[in-house]
PDB file of C-alpha atoms in Angstrom:
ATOM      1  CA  UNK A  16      34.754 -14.566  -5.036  1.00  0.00           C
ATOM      2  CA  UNK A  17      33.877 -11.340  -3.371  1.00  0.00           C
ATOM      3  CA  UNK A  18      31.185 -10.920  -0.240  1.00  0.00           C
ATOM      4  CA  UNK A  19      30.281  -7.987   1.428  1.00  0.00           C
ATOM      5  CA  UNK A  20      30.862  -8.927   4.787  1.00  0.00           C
ATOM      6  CA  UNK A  21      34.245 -10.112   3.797  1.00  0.00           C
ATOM      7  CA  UNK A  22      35.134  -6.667   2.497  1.00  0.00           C
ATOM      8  CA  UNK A  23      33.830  -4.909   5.359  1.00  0.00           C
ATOM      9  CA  UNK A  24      36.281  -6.883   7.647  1.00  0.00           C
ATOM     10  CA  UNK A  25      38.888  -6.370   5.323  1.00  0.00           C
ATOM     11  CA  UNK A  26      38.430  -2.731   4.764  1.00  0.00           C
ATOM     12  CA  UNK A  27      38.534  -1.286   8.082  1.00  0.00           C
ATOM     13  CA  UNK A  28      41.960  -0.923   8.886  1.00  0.00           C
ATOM     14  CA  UNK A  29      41.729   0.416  12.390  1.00  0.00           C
ATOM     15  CA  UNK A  30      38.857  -2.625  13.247  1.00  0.00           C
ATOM     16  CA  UNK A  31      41.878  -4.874  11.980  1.00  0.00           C
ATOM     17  CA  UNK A  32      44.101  -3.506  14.649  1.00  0.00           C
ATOM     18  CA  UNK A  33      42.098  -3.906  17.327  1.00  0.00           C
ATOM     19  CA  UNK A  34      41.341  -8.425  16.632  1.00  0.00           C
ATOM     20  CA  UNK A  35      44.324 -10.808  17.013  1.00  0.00           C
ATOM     21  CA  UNK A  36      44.715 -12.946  13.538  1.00  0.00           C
ATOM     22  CA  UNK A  37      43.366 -15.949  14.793  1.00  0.00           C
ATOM     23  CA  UNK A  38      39.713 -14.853  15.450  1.00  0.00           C
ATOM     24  CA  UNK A  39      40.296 -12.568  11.958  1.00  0.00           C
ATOM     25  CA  UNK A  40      40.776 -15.877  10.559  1.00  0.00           C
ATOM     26  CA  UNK A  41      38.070 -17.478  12.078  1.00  0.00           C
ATOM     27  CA  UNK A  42      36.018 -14.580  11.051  1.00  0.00           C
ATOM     28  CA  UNK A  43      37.166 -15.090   7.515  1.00  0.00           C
ATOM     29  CA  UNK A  44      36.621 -18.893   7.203  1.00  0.00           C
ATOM     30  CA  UNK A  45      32.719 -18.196   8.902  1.00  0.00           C
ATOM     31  CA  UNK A  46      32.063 -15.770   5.572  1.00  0.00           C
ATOM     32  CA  UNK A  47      34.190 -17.720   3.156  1.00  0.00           C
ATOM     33  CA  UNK A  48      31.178 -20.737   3.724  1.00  0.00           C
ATOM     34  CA  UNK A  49      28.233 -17.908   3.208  1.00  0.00           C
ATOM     35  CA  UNK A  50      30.058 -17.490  -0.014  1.00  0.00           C
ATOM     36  CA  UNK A  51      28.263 -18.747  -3.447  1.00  0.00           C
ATOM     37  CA  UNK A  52      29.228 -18.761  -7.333  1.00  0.00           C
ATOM     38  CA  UNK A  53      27.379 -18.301  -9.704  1.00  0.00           C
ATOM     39  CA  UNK A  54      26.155 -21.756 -10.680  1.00  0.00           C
ATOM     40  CA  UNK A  55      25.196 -22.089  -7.085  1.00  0.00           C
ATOM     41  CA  UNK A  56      23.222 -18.870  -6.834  1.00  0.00           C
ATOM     42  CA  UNK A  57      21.271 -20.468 -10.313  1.00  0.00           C
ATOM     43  CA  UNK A  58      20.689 -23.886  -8.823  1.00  0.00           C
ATOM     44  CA  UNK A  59      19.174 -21.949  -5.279  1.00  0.00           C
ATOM     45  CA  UNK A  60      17.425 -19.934  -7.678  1.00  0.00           C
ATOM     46  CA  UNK A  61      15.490 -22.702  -9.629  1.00  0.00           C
ATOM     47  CA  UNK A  62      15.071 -24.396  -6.071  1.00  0.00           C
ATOM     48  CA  UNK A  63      13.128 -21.675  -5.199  1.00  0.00           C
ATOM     49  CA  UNK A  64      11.113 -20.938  -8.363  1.00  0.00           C
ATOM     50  CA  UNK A  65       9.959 -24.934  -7.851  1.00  0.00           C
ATOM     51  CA  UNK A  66       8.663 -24.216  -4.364  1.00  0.00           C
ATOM     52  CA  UNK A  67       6.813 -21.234  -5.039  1.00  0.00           C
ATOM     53  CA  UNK A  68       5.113 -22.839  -7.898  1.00  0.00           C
ATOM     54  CA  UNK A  69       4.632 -25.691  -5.784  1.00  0.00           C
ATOM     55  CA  UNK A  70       3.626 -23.849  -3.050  1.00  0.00           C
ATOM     56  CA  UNK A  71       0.447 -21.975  -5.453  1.00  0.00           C
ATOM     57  CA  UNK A  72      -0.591 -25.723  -6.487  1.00  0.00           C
ATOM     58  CA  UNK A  73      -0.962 -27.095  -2.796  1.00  0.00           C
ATOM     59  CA  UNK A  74      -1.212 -26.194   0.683  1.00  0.00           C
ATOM     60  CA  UNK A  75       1.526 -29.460   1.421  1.00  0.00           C
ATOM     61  CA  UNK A  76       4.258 -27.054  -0.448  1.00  0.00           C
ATOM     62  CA  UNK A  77       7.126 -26.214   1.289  1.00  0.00           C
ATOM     63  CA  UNK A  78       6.920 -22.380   0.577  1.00  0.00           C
ATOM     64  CA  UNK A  79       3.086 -21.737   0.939  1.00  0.00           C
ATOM     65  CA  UNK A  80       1.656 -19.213  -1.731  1.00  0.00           C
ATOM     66  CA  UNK A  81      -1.344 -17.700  -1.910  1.00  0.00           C
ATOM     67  CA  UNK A  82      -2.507 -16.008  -5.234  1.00  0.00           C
ATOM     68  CA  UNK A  83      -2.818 -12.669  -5.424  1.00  0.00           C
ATOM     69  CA  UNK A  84      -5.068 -10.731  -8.139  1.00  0.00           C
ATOM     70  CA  UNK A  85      -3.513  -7.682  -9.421  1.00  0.00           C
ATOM     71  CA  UNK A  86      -4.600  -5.637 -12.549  1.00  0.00           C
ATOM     72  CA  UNK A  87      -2.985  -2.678 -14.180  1.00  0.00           C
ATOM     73  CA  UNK A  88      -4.232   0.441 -13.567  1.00  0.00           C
ATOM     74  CA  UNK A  89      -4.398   2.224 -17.016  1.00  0.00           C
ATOM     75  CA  UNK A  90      -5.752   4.900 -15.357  1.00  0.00           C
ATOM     76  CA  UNK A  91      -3.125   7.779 -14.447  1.00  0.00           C
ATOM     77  CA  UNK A  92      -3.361   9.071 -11.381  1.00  0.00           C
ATOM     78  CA  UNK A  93      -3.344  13.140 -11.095  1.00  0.00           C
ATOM     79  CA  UNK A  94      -4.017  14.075  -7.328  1.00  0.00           C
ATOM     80  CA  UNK A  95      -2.656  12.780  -3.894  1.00  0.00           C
ATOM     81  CA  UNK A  96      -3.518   9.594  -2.261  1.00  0.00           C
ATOM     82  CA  UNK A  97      -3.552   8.215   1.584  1.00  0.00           C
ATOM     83  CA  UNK A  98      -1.849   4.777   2.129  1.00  0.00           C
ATOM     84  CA  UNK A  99      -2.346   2.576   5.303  1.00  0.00           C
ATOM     85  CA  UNK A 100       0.316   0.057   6.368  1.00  0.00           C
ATOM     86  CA  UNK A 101      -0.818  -2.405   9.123  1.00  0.00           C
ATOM     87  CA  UNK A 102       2.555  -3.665  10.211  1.00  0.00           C
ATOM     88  CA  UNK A 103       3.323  -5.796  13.240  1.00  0.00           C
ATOM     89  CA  UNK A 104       4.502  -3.247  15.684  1.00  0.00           C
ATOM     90  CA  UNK A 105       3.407  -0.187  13.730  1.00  0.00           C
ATOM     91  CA  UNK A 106       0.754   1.194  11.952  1.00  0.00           C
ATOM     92  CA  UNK A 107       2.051   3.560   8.962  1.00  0.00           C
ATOM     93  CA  UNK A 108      -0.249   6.074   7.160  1.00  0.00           C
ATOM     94  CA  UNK A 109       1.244   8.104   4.124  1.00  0.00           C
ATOM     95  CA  UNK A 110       0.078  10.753   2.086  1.00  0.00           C
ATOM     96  CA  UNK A 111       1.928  10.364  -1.575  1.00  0.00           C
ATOM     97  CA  UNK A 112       1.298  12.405  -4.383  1.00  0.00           C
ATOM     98  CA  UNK A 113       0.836  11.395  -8.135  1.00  0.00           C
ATOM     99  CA  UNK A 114       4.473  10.398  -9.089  1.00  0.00           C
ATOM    100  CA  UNK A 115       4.944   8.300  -5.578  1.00  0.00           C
ATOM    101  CA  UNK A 116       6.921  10.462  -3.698  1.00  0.00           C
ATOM    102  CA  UNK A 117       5.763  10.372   0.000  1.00  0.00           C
ATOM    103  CA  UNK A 118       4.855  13.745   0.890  1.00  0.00           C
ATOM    104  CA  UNK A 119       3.832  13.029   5.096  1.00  0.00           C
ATOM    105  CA  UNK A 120       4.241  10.274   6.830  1.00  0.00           C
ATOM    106  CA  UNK A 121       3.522   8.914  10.623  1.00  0.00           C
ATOM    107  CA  UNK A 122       4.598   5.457  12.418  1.00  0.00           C
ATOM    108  CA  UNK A 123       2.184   4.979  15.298  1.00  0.00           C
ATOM    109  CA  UNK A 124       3.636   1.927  17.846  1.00  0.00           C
ATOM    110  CA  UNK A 125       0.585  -0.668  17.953  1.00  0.00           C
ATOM    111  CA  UNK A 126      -0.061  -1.032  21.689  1.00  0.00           C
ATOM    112  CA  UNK A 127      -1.104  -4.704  22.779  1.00  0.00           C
ATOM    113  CA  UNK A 128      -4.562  -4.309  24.188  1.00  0.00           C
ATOM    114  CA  UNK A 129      -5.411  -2.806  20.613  1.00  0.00           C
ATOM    115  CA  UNK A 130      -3.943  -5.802  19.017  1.00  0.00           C
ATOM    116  CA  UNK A 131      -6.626  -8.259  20.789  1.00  0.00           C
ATOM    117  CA  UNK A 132      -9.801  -6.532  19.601  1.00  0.00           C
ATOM    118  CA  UNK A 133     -11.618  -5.718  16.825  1.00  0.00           C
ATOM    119  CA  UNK A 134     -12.917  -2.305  17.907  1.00  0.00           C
ATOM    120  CA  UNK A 135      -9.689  -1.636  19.749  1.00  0.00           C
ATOM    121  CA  UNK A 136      -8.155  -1.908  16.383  1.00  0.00           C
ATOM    122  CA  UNK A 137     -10.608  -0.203  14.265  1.00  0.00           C
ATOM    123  CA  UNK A 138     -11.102   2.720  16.350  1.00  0.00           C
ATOM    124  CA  UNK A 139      -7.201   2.909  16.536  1.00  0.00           C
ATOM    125  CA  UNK A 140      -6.946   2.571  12.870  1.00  0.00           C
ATOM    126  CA  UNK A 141      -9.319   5.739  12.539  1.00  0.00           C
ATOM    127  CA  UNK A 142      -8.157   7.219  14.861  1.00  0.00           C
ATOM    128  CA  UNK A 143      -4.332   7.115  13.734  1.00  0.00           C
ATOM    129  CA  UNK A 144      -5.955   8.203  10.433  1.00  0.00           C
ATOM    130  CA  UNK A 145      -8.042  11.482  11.852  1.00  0.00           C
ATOM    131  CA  UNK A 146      -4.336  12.476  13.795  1.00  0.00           C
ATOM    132  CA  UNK A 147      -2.715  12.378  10.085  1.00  0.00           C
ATOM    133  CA  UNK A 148      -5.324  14.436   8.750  1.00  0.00           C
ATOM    134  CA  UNK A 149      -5.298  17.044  11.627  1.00  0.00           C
ATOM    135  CA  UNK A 150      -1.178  17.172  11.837  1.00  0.00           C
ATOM    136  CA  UNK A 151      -1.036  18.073   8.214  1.00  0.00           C
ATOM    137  CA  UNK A 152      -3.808  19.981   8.311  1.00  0.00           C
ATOM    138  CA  UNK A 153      -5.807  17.988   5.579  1.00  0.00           C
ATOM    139  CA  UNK A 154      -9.638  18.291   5.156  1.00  0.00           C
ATOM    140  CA  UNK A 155     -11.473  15.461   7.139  1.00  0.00           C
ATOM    141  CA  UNK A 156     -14.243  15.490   4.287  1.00  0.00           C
ATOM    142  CA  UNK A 157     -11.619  15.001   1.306  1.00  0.00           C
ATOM    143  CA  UNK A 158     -11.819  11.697  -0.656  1.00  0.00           C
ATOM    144  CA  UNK A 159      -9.086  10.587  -2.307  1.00  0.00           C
ATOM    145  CA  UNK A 160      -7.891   7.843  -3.404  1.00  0.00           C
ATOM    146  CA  UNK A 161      -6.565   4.911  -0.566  1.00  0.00           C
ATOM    147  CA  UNK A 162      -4.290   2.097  -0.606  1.00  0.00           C
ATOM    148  CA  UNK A 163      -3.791  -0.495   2.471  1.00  0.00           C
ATOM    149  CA  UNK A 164      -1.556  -2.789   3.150  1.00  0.00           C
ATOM    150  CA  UNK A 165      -2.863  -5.559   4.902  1.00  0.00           C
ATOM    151  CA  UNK A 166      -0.019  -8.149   5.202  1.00  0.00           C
ATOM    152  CA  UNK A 167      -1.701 -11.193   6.776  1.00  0.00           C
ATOM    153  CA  UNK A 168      -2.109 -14.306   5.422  1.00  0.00           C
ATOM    154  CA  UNK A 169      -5.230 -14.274   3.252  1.00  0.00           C
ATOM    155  CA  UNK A 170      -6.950 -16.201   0.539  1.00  0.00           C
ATOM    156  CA  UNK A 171      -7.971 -13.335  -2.065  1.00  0.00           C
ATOM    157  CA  UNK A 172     -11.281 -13.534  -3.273  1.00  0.00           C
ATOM    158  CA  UNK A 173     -10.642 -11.040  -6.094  1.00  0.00           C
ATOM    159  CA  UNK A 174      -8.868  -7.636  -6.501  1.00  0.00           C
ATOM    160  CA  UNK A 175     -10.926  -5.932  -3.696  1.00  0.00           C
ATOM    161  CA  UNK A 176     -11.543  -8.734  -1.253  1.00  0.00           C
ATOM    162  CA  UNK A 177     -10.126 -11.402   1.060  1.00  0.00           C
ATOM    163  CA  UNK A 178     -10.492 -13.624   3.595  1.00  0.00           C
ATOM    164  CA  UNK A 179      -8.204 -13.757   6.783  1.00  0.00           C
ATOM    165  CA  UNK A 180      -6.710 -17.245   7.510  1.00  0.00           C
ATOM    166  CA  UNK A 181      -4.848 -16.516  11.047  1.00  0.00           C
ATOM    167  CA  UNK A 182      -3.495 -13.677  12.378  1.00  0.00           C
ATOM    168  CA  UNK A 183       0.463 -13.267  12.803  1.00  0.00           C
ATOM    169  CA  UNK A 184       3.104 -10.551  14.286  1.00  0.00           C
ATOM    170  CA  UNK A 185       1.209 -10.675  17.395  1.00  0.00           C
ATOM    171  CA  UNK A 186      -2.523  -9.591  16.880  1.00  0.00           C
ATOM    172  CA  UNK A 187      -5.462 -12.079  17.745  1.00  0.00           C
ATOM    173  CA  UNK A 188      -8.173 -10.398  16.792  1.00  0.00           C
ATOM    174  CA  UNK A 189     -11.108 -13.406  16.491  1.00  0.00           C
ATOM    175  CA  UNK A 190     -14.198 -11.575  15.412  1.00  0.00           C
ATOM    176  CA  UNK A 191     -11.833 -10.728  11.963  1.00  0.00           C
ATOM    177  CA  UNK A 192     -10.655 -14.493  11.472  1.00  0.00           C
ATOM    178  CA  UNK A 193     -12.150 -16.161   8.435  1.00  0.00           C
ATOM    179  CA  UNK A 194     -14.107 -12.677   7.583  1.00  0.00           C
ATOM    180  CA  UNK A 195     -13.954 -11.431   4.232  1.00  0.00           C
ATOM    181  CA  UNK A 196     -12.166  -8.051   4.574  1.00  0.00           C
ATOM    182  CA  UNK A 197     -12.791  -5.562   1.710  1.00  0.00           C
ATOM    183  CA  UNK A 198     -11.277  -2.701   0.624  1.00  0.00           C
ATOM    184  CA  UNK A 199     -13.536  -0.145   0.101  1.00  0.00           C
ATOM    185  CA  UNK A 200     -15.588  -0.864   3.142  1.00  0.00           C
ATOM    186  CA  UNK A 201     -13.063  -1.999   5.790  1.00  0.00           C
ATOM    187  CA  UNK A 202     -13.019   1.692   6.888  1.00  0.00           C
ATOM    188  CA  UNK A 203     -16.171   3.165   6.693  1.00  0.00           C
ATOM    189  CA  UNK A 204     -17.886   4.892   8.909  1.00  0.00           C
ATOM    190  CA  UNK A 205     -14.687   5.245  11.131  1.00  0.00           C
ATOM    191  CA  UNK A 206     -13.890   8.816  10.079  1.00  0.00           C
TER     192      UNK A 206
END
């Protein structure tokens, strides 16, 4: 059996020198038990297909799911596009272009009186969003096409919509909880 970690410690011949062979040992016998074959790795791997599926059948399920609706998008896209990623301690926007390369990008820390309100975080939001257009010189008045990342637990109504169950990574925002949060109008007016 071979393990990463194991070869990392074994590879590094000057990080060999510098730990007596008893806590190399020790070290060894710690990632010898992270270690799985192959038959384990399938029966983990049908343990967890049975608690996702469980999980989409009932709230009770060990792994909670949530479904998602997704639909292919026959439609090729030929120009640029913004993307928005709410993240717990950041709030990412990109500009990518048609083949998904990310042309610009900006990480903007979330500070912790904006994650308590719901104009605090819309006006940051936009206001993240008007800095990205202004840095890279993009026209304010441009529409284009705009993905966002929203990852909060949320019961999707349909491809567009979804409703906010609680809040996570920090962020209490109450006048948002249980509100149906769209994607084509979460923004507007903002910018």
């Amino acid at each position: 059996m071979f393990s990463t970690a194991t070869a990392l410690v074994e590879s590094d011949e000057d990080l060999l020198e510098k730990f007596d062979t008893e806590h190399l040992d020790l070290v060894k016998n710690r990632l010898n038990a992270l270690e799985l074959n192959s038959e384990q790795l399938g029966q983990l791997m049908k343990l967890l297909q049975f608690d996702l599926t469980e999980g989409l059948k009932s709230e009770q399920g060990v792994v909670r799911m949530l479904p998602t609706f997704v639909s292919s998008n026959k439609t090729i896209m030929k120009s640029q596009s913004i993307t928005l990623d709410l993240g717990g301690t950041g709030f990412r926007v990109y500009l990518i272009d048609s083949t998904g390369k990310i042309i610009h990008d900006t990480l903007e820390k979330i500070p912790e009186n904006v994650k308590r309100g719901t104009e605090n975080l819309m006006s940051f939001i936009a206001s993240s969003i008007k800095k990205f257009f202004m840095k890279y010189k993009l026209p304010l008045n441009s529409k284009m096409p705009l993905g966002f990342t929203f990852s909060y637990p949320c019961v999707h109504n349909g491809l567009t919509s979804a409703s906010l169950i609680r809040w996570t990574k920090g962020f209490c925002v109450s006048s948002l909880f249980n509100n149906v949060i769209k994607s084509h109008s979460l923004l507007g007016g903002w910018f």
